[in-house]
Tab-separated table of C-alpha atoms in Angstrom:
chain	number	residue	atom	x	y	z
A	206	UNK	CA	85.308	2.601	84.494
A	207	UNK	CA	82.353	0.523	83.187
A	208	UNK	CA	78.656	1.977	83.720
A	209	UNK	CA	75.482	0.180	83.322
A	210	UNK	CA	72.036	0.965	82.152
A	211	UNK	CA	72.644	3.926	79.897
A	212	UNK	CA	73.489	5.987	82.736
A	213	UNK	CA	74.645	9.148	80.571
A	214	UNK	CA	74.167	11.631	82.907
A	215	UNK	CA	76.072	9.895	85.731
A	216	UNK	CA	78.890	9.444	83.369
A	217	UNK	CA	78.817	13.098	83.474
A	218	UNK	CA	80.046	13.010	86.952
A	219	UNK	CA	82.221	10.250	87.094
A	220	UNK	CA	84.092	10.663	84.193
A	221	UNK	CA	87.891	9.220	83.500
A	222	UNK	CA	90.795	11.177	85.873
A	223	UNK	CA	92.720	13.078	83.927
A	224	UNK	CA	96.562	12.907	84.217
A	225	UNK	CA	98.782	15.830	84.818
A	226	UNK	CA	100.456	14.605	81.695
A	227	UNK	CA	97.480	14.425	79.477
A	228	UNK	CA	96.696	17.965	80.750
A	229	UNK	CA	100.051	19.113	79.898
A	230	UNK	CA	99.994	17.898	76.601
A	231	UNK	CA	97.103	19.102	75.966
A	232	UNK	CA	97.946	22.883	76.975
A	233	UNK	CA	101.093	22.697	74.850
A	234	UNK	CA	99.596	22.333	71.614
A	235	UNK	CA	99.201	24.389	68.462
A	236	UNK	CA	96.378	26.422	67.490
A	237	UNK	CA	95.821	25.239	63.681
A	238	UNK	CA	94.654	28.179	61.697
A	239	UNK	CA	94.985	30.750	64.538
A	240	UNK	CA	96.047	30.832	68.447
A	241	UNK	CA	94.197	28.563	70.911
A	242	UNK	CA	91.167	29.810	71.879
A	243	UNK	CA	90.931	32.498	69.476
A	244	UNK	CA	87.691	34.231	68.347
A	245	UNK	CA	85.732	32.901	65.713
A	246	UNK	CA	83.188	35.417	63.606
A	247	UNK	CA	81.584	33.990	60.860
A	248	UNK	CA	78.323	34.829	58.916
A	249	UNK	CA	75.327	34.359	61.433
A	250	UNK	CA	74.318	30.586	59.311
A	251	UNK	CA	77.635	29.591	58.393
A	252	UNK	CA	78.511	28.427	55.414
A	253	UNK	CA	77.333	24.945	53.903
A	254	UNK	CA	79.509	24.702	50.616
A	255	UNK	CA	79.844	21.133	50.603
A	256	UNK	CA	83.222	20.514	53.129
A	257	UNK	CA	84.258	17.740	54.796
A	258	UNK	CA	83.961	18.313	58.528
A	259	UNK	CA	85.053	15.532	61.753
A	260	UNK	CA	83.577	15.446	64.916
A	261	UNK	CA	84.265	13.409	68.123
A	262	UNK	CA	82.014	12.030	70.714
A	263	UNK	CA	82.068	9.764	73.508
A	264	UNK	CA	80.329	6.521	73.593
A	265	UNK	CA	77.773	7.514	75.893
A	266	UNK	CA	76.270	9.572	73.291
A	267	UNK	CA	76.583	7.644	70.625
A	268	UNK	CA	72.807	7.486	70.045
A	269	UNK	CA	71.998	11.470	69.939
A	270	UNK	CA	75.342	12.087	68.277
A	271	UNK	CA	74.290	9.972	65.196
A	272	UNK	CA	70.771	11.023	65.094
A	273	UNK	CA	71.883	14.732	64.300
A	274	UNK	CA	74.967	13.619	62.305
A	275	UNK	CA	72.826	11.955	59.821
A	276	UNK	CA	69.999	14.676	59.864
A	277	UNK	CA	72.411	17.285	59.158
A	278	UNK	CA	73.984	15.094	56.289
A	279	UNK	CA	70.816	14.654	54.675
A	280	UNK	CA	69.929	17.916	54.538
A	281	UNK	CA	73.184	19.913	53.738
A	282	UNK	CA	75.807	20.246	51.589
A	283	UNK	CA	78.576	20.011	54.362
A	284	UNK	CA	78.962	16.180	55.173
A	285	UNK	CA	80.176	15.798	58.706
A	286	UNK	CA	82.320	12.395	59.503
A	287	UNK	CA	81.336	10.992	63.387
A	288	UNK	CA	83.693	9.257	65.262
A	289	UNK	CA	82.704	7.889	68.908
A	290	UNK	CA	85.689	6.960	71.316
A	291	UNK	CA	85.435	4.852	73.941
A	292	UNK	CA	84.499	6.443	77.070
A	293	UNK	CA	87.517	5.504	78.598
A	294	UNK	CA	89.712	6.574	75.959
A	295	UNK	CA	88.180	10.001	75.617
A	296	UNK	CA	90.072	12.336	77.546
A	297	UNK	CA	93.902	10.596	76.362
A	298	UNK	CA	92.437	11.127	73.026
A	299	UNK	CA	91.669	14.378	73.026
A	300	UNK	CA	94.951	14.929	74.871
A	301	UNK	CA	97.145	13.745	72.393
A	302	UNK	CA	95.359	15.229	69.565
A	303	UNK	CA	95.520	18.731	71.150
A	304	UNK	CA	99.243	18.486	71.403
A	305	UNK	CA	99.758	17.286	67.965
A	306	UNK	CA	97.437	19.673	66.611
A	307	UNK	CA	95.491	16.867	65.034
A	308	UNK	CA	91.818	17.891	67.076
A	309	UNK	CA	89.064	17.226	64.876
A	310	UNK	CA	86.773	20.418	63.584
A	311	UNK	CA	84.120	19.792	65.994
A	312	UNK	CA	84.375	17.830	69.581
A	313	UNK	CA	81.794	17.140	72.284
A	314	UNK	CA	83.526	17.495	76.282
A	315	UNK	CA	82.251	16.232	79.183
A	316	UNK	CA	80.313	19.169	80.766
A	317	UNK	CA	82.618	18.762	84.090
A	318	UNK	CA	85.894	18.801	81.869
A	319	UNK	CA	84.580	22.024	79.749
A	320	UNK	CA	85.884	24.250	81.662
A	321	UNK	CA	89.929	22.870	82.152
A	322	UNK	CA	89.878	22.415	78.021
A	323	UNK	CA	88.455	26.092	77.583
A	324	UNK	CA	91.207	27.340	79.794
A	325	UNK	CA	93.945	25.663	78.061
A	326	UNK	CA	92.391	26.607	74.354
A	327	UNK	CA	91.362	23.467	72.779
A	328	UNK	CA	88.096	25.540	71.727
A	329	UNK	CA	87.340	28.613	70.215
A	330	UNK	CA	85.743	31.822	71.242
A	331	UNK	CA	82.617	31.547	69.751
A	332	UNK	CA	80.710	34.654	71.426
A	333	UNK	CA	80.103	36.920	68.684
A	334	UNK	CA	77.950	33.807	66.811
A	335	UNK	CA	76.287	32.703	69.853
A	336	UNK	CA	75.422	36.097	70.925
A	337	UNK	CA	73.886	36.847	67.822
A	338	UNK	CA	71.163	33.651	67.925
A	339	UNK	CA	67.943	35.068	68.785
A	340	UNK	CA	67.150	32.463	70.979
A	341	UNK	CA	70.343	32.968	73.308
A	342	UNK	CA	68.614	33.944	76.327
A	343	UNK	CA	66.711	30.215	76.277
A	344	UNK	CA	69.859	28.277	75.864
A	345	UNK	CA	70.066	26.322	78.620
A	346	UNK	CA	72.636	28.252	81.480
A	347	UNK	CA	74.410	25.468	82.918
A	348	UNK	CA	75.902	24.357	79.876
A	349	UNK	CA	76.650	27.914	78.401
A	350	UNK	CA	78.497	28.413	81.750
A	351	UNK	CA	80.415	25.795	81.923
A	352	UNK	CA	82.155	27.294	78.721
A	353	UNK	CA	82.261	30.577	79.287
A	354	UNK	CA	85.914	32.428	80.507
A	355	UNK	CA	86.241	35.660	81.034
A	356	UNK	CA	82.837	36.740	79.658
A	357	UNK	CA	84.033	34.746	76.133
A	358	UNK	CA	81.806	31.852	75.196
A	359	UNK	CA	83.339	28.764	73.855
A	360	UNK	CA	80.772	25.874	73.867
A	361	UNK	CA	76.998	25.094	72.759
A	362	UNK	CA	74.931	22.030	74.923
A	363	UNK	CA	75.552	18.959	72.804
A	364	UNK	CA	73.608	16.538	74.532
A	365	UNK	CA	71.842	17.277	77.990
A	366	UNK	CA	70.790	14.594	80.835
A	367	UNK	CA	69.349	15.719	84.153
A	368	UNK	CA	68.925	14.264	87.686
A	369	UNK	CA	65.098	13.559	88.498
A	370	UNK	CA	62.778	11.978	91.653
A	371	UNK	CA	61.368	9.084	89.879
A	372	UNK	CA	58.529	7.362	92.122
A	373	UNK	CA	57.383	3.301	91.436
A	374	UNK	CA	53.482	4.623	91.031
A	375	UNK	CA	52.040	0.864	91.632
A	376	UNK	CA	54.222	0.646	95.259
A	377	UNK	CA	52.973	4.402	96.106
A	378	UNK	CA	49.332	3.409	95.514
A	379	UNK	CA	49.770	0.045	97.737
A	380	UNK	CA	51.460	2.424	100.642
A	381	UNK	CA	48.144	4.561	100.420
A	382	UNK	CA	50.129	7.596	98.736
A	383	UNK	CA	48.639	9.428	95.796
A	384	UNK	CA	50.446	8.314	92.611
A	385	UNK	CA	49.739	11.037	90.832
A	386	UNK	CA	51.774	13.347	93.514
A	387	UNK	CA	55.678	14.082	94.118
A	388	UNK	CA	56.795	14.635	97.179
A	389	UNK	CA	57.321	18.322	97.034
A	390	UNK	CA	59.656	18.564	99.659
A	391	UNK	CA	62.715	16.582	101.011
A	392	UNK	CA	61.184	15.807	104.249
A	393	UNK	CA	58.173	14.513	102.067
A	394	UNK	CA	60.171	12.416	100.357
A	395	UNK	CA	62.037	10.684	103.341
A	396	UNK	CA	58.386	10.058	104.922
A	397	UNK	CA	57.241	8.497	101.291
A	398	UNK	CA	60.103	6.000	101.506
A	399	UNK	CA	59.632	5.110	105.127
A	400	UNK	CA	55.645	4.849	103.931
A	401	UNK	CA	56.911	2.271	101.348
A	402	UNK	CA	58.921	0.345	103.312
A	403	UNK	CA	56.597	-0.507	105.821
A	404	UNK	CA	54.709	-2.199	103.181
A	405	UNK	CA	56.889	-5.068	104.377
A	406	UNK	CA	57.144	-6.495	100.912
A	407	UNK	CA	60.054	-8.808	100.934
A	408	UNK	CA	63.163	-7.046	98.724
A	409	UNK	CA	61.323	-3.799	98.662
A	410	UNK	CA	62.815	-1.053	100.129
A	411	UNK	CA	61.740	2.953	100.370
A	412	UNK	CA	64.685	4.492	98.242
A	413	UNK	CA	68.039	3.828	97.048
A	414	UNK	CA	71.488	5.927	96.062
A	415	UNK	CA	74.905	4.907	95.769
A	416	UNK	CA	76.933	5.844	99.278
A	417	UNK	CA	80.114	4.510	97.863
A	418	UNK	CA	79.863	6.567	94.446
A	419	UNK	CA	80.726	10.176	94.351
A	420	UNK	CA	79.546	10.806	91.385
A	421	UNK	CA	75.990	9.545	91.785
A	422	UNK	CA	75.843	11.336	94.986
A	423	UNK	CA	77.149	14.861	93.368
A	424	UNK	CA	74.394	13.804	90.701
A	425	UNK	CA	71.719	13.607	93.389
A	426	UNK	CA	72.588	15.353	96.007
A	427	UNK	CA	73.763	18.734	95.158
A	428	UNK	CA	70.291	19.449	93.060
A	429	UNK	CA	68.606	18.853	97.046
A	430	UNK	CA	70.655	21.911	98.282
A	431	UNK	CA	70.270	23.879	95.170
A	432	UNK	CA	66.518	23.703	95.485
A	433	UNK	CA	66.562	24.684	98.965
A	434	UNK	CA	68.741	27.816	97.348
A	435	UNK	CA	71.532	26.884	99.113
A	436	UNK	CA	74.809	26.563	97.235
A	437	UNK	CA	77.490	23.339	97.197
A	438	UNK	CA	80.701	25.936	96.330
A	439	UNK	CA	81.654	29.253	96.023
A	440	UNK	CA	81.115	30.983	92.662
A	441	UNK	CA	84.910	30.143	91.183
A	442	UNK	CA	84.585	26.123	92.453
A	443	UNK	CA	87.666	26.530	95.256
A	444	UNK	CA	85.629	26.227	98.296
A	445	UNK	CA	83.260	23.723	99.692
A	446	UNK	CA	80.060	24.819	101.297
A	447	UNK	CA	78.591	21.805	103.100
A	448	UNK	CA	78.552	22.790	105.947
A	449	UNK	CA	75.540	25.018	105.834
A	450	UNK	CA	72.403	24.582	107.082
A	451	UNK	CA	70.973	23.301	103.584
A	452	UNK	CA	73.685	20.694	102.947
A	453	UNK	CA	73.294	19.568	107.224
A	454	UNK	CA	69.344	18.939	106.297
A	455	UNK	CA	70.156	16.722	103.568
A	456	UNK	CA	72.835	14.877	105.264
A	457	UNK	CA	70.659	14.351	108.317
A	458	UNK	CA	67.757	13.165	106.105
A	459	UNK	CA	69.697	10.723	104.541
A	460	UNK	CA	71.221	9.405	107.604
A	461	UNK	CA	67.975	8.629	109.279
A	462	UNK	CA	66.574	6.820	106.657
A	463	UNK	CA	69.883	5.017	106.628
A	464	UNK	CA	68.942	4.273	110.127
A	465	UNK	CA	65.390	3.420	109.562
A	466	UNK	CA	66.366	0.738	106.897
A	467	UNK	CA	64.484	2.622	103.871
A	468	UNK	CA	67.348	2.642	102.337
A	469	UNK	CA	68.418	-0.449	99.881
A	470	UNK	CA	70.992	-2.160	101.789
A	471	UNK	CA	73.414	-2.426	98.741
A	472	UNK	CA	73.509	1.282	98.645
A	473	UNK	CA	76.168	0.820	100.911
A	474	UNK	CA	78.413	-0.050	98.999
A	475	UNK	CA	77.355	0.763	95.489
A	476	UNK	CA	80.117	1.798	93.415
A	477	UNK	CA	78.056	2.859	90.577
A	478	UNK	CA	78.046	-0.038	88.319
A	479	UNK	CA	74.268	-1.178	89.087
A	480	UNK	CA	72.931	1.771	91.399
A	481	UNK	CA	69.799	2.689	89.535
A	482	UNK	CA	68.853	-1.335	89.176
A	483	UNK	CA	66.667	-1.640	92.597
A	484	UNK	CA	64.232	1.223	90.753
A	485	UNK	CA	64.492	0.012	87.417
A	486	UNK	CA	63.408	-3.567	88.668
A	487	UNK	CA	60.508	-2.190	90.663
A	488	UNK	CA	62.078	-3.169	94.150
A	489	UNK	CA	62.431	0.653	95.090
A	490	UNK	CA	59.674	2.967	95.921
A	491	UNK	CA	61.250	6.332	94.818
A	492	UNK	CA	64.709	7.517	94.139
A	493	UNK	CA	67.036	10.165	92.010
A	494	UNK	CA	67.406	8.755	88.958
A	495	UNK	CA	68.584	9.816	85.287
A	496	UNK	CA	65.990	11.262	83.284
A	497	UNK	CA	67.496	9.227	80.173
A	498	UNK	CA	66.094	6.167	81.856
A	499	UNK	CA	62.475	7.290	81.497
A	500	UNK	CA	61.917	5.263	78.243
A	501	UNK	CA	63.748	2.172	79.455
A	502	UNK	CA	61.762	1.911	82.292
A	503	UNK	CA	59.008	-0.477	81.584
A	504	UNK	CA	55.967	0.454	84.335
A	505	UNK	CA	54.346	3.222	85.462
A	506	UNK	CA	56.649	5.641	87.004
A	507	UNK	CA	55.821	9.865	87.816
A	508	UNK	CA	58.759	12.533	87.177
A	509	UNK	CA	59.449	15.657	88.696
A	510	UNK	CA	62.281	17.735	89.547
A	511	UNK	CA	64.319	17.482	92.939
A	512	UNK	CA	63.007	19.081	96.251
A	513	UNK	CA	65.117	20.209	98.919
A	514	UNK	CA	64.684	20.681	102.623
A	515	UNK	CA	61.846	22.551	103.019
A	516	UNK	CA	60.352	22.720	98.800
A	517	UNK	CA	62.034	24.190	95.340
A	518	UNK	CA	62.716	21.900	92.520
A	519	UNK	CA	65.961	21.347	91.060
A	520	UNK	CA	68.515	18.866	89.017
A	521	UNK	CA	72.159	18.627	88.247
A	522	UNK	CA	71.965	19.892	84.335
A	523	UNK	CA	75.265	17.319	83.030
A	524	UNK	CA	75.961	15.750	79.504
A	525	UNK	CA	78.150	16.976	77.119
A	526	UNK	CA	78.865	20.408	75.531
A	527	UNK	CA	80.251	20.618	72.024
A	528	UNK	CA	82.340	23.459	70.624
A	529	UNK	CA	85.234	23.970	67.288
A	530	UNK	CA	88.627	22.953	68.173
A	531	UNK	CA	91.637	25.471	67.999
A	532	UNK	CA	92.918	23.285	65.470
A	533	UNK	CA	90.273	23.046	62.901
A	534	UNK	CA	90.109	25.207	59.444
A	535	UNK	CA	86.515	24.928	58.539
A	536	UNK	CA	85.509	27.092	61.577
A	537	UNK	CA	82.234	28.828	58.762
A	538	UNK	CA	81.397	25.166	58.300
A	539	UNK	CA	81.943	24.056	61.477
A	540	UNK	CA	79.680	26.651	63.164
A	541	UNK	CA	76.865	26.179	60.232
A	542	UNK	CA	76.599	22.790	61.803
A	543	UNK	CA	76.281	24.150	65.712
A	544	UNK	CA	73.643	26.551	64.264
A	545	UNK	CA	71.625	23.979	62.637
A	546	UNK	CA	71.949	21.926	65.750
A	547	UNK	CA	70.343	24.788	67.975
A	548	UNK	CA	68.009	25.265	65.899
A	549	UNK	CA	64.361	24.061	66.174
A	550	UNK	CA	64.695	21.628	63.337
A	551	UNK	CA	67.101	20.024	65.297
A	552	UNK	CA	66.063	20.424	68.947
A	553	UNK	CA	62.567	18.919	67.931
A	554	UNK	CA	62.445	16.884	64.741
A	555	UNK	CA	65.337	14.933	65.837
A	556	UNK	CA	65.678	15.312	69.751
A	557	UNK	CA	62.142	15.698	71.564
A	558	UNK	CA	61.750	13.087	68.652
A	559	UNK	CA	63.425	10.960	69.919
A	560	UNK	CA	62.548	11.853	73.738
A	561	UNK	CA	65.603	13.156	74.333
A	562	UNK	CA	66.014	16.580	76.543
A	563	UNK	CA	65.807	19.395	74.237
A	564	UNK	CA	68.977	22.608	74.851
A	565	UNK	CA	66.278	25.345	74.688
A	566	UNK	CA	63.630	25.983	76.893
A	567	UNK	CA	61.394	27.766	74.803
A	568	UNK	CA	61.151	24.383	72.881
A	569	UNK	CA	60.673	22.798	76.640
A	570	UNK	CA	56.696	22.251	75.827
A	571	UNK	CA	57.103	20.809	71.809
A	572	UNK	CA	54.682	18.328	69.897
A	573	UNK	CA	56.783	15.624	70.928
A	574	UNK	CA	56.982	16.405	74.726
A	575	UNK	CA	53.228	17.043	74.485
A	576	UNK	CA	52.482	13.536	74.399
A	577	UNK	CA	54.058	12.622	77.145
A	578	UNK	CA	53.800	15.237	80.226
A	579	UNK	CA	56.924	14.224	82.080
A	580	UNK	CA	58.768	14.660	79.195
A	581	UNK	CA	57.739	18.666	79.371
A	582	UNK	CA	58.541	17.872	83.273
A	583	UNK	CA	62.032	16.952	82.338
A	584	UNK	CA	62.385	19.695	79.630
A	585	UNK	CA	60.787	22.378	82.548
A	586	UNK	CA	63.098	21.838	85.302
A	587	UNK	CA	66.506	21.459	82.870
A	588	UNK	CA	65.866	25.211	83.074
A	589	UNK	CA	65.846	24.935	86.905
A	590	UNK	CA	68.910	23.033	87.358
A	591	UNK	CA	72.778	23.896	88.030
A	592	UNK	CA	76.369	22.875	86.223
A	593	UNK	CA	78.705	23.027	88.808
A	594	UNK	CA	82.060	24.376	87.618
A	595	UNK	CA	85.453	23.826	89.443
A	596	UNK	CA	88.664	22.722	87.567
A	597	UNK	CA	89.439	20.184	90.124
A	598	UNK	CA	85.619	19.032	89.611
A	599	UNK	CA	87.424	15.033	89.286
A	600	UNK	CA	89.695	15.117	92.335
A	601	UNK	CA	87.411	17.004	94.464
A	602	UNK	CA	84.232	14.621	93.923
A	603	UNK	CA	84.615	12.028	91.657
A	604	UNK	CA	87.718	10.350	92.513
A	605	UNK	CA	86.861	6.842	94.159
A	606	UNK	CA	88.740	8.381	97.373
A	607	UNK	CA	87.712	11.361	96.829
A	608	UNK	CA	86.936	14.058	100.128
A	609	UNK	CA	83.456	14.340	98.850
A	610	UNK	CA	82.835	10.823	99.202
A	611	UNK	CA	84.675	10.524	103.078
A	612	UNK	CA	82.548	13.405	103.716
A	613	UNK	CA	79.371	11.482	102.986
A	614	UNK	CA	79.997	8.430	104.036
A	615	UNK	CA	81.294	9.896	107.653
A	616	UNK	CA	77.726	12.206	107.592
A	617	UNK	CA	75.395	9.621	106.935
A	618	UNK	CA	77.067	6.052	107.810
A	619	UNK	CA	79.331	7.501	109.817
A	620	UNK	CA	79.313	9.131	113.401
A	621	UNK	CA	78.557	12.661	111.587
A	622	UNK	CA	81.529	14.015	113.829
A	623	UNK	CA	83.605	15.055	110.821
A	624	UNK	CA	81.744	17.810	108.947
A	625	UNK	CA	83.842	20.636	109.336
A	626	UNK	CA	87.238	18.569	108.495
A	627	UNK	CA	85.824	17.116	105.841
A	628	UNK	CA	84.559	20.279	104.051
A	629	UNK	CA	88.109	21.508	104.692
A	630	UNK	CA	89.385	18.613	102.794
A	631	UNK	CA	86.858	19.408	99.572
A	632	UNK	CA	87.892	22.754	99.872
A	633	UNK	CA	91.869	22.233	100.051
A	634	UNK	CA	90.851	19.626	96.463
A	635	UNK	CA	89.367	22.103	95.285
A	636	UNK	CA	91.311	25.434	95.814
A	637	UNK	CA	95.101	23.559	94.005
């Protein structure tokens, strides 16, 4: 599957199906120096005695990934060798690795496919290090989470990318809305759009989304219900919830501005290869949008988190988590490199740097992020957000015929008749 525009944090969401095979593989394998998923306790910094360490990311963070490779190289002893794999190739990789016992030291995972390769021990238990960081409690949740069985923590946040409203300020100030404020509520935001588009301006339209891509909807979408305080599953991920009154309100917003024609016709049938393009070429008034966009974007745009029916602020936390493999021997070395990359050093001098989203939110409001106040925004609400965990996360939403999407499409383009079967369907995804 191909994505355009940088779109990291969608690729969070609509990541490569993985095979039962691959899976199976991957569950069979070795654990290296001790049993899959066993406990690592090392000395709280590591140790930096000049080893040789691998680590594996996907393409889609190629950019961070070699930012704190080569900081870390140039400032330790340890000397850490990247390779990036083709998104596409990522999750057969890692599979056949895992059952050859061949895993590099390090590897960063998909936050949506953490929680399959913690169950079936291609990381290890890393909770006696992590719990011992006195910044734990600002880690950000979602990610932590996502890697976490049976009270044992496995993973640290890698790289994080967040859903955001992003609103065209130039198209705002010609509907007569203030620029300078966010709609602070769903219903706000569907009278915004309908504000925009009766501008009239030919190829403008209110707002955009992708109706024929689950995972930019489950991008989107689910931080609308979440800031309501309304939930999209059940705490385990085996049941659907969308048929409450949160998820309804959203669903019914979305279909009348579908009916209104605020809504950028190609949305229809976006698939997800160019759904952020009507925004990014200034044709859109407002929209969800990736947060990793913000310095690609070339005019004036405002940033704030995702409302839901009725207020709150929200966004889908996704990116990658990174953890040491069950197969790896360096696991003193290997941590000293997830310390360093937690701590401020790190998060700052070579993230928020960068203007990338920092892991910790007591570094939410740094030097960097200071110059630019919805890049504290950004950092701010990451703390707000949700990761939703379900081990059929890929079937359930992400799948081009996935239940999600039939749901959607029925709710808003539909006839809306099919709520209840269709949550059924989710559920019976997501409960295998």
């Amino acid at each position: 599957m191909k994505i355009f525009h940088r779109r990291d944090g969608l690729r969070t969401v609509m990541a490569v199906g993985v095979s039962a095979a691959v899976l199976a593989l991957a569950a069979c394998g070795g654990g290296g120096d001790a049993t899959p998923g066993a406990a690592v306790s090392v000395g709280a910094d590591g140790t930096d005695d000049g080893s040789q360490l691998t680590l594996w990311t996907r393409a889609p963070l190629e950019k961070q990934a070699k930012l704190l490779v080569e900081a870390y190289n140039k400032s330790h002893k340890n000397q850490v060798t990247l390779t990036v794999v083709p998104n596409d190739d990522y999750v057969a990789k890692v599979g056949a690795a895992a059952g050859s016992k061949g895993l590099p030291d390090l590897f960063a995972a998909d936050i949506v496919y953490v929680p399959n390769w913690v169950k079936q021990g291609l990381f290890r238990d890393i909770s006696a290090n992590i719990g011992g960081l006195s910044f734990k409690d600002s880690i950000n949740k979602g990610h932590l989470g996502a890697g976490t069985v049976d009270g044992k923590e496995h993973i640290l946040p890698f790289v994080l990318d967040l859903s955001m409203l992003f609103w065209n300020k130039g198209l705002f100030k010609e509907a007569g809305l203030d620029p300078e404020k966010a709609p602070a509520t769903l219903e706000e935001y569907a009278a915004d759009a309908k504000k925009i588009q009766a501008l009239g301006k030919k190829d403008v339209y209110g707002t955009a989304t992708g109706l024929n891509c689950g995972g930019c909807l489950v991008f989107t979408w689910f931080p609308t219900v979440w800031a309501a305080g309304g939930q999209v599953m059940n705490g385990d991920g085996t049941q659907a919830n969308f048929t409450s009154d949160e998820s309804k309100k959203v669903f019914d917003t979305w279909r009348d501005l579908w009916k209104s024609g605020a809504v950028l016709p190609s949305s229809k049938d976006e698939t997800g290869a160019t759904w952020t393009a009507g925004f990014t070429e200034g044709k859109v008034g407002l929209m969800f949008y990736p947060a990793t966009l913000l310095s690609s974007t070339k005019f004036d745009v405002g940033v704030a988190g995702i409302p839901g029916p009725g207020g709150g602020a929200s966004t889908f936390v996704g990116g990658d988590g990174i953890g040491i493999s069950k197969d790896s021997k360096k696991a003193a070395q290997a941590w000293n490199f997830l310390n360093w990359m937690m701590s401020e050093e790190a998060q700052v001098e070579v993230l928020a740097k960068d203007n990338d989203v920092v892991s910790r939110g007591d570094l939410a409001s740094n030097k960097y992020a200071a110059q630019d106040p919805r890049l504290v925004t950004i950092n701010e609400v990451a703390g707000k957000g949700q990761t939703p965990v379900a081990m059929n996360f890929q079937q359930g939403y992400n799948a081009p015929n996935s239940p999600w999407l039939s749901l959607v499409r029925d709710a808003v383009l539909g006839e809306g008749s099919k709520l209840q079967s269709n949550n059924e369907q989710v559920t019976s995804v997501l409960s295998q």
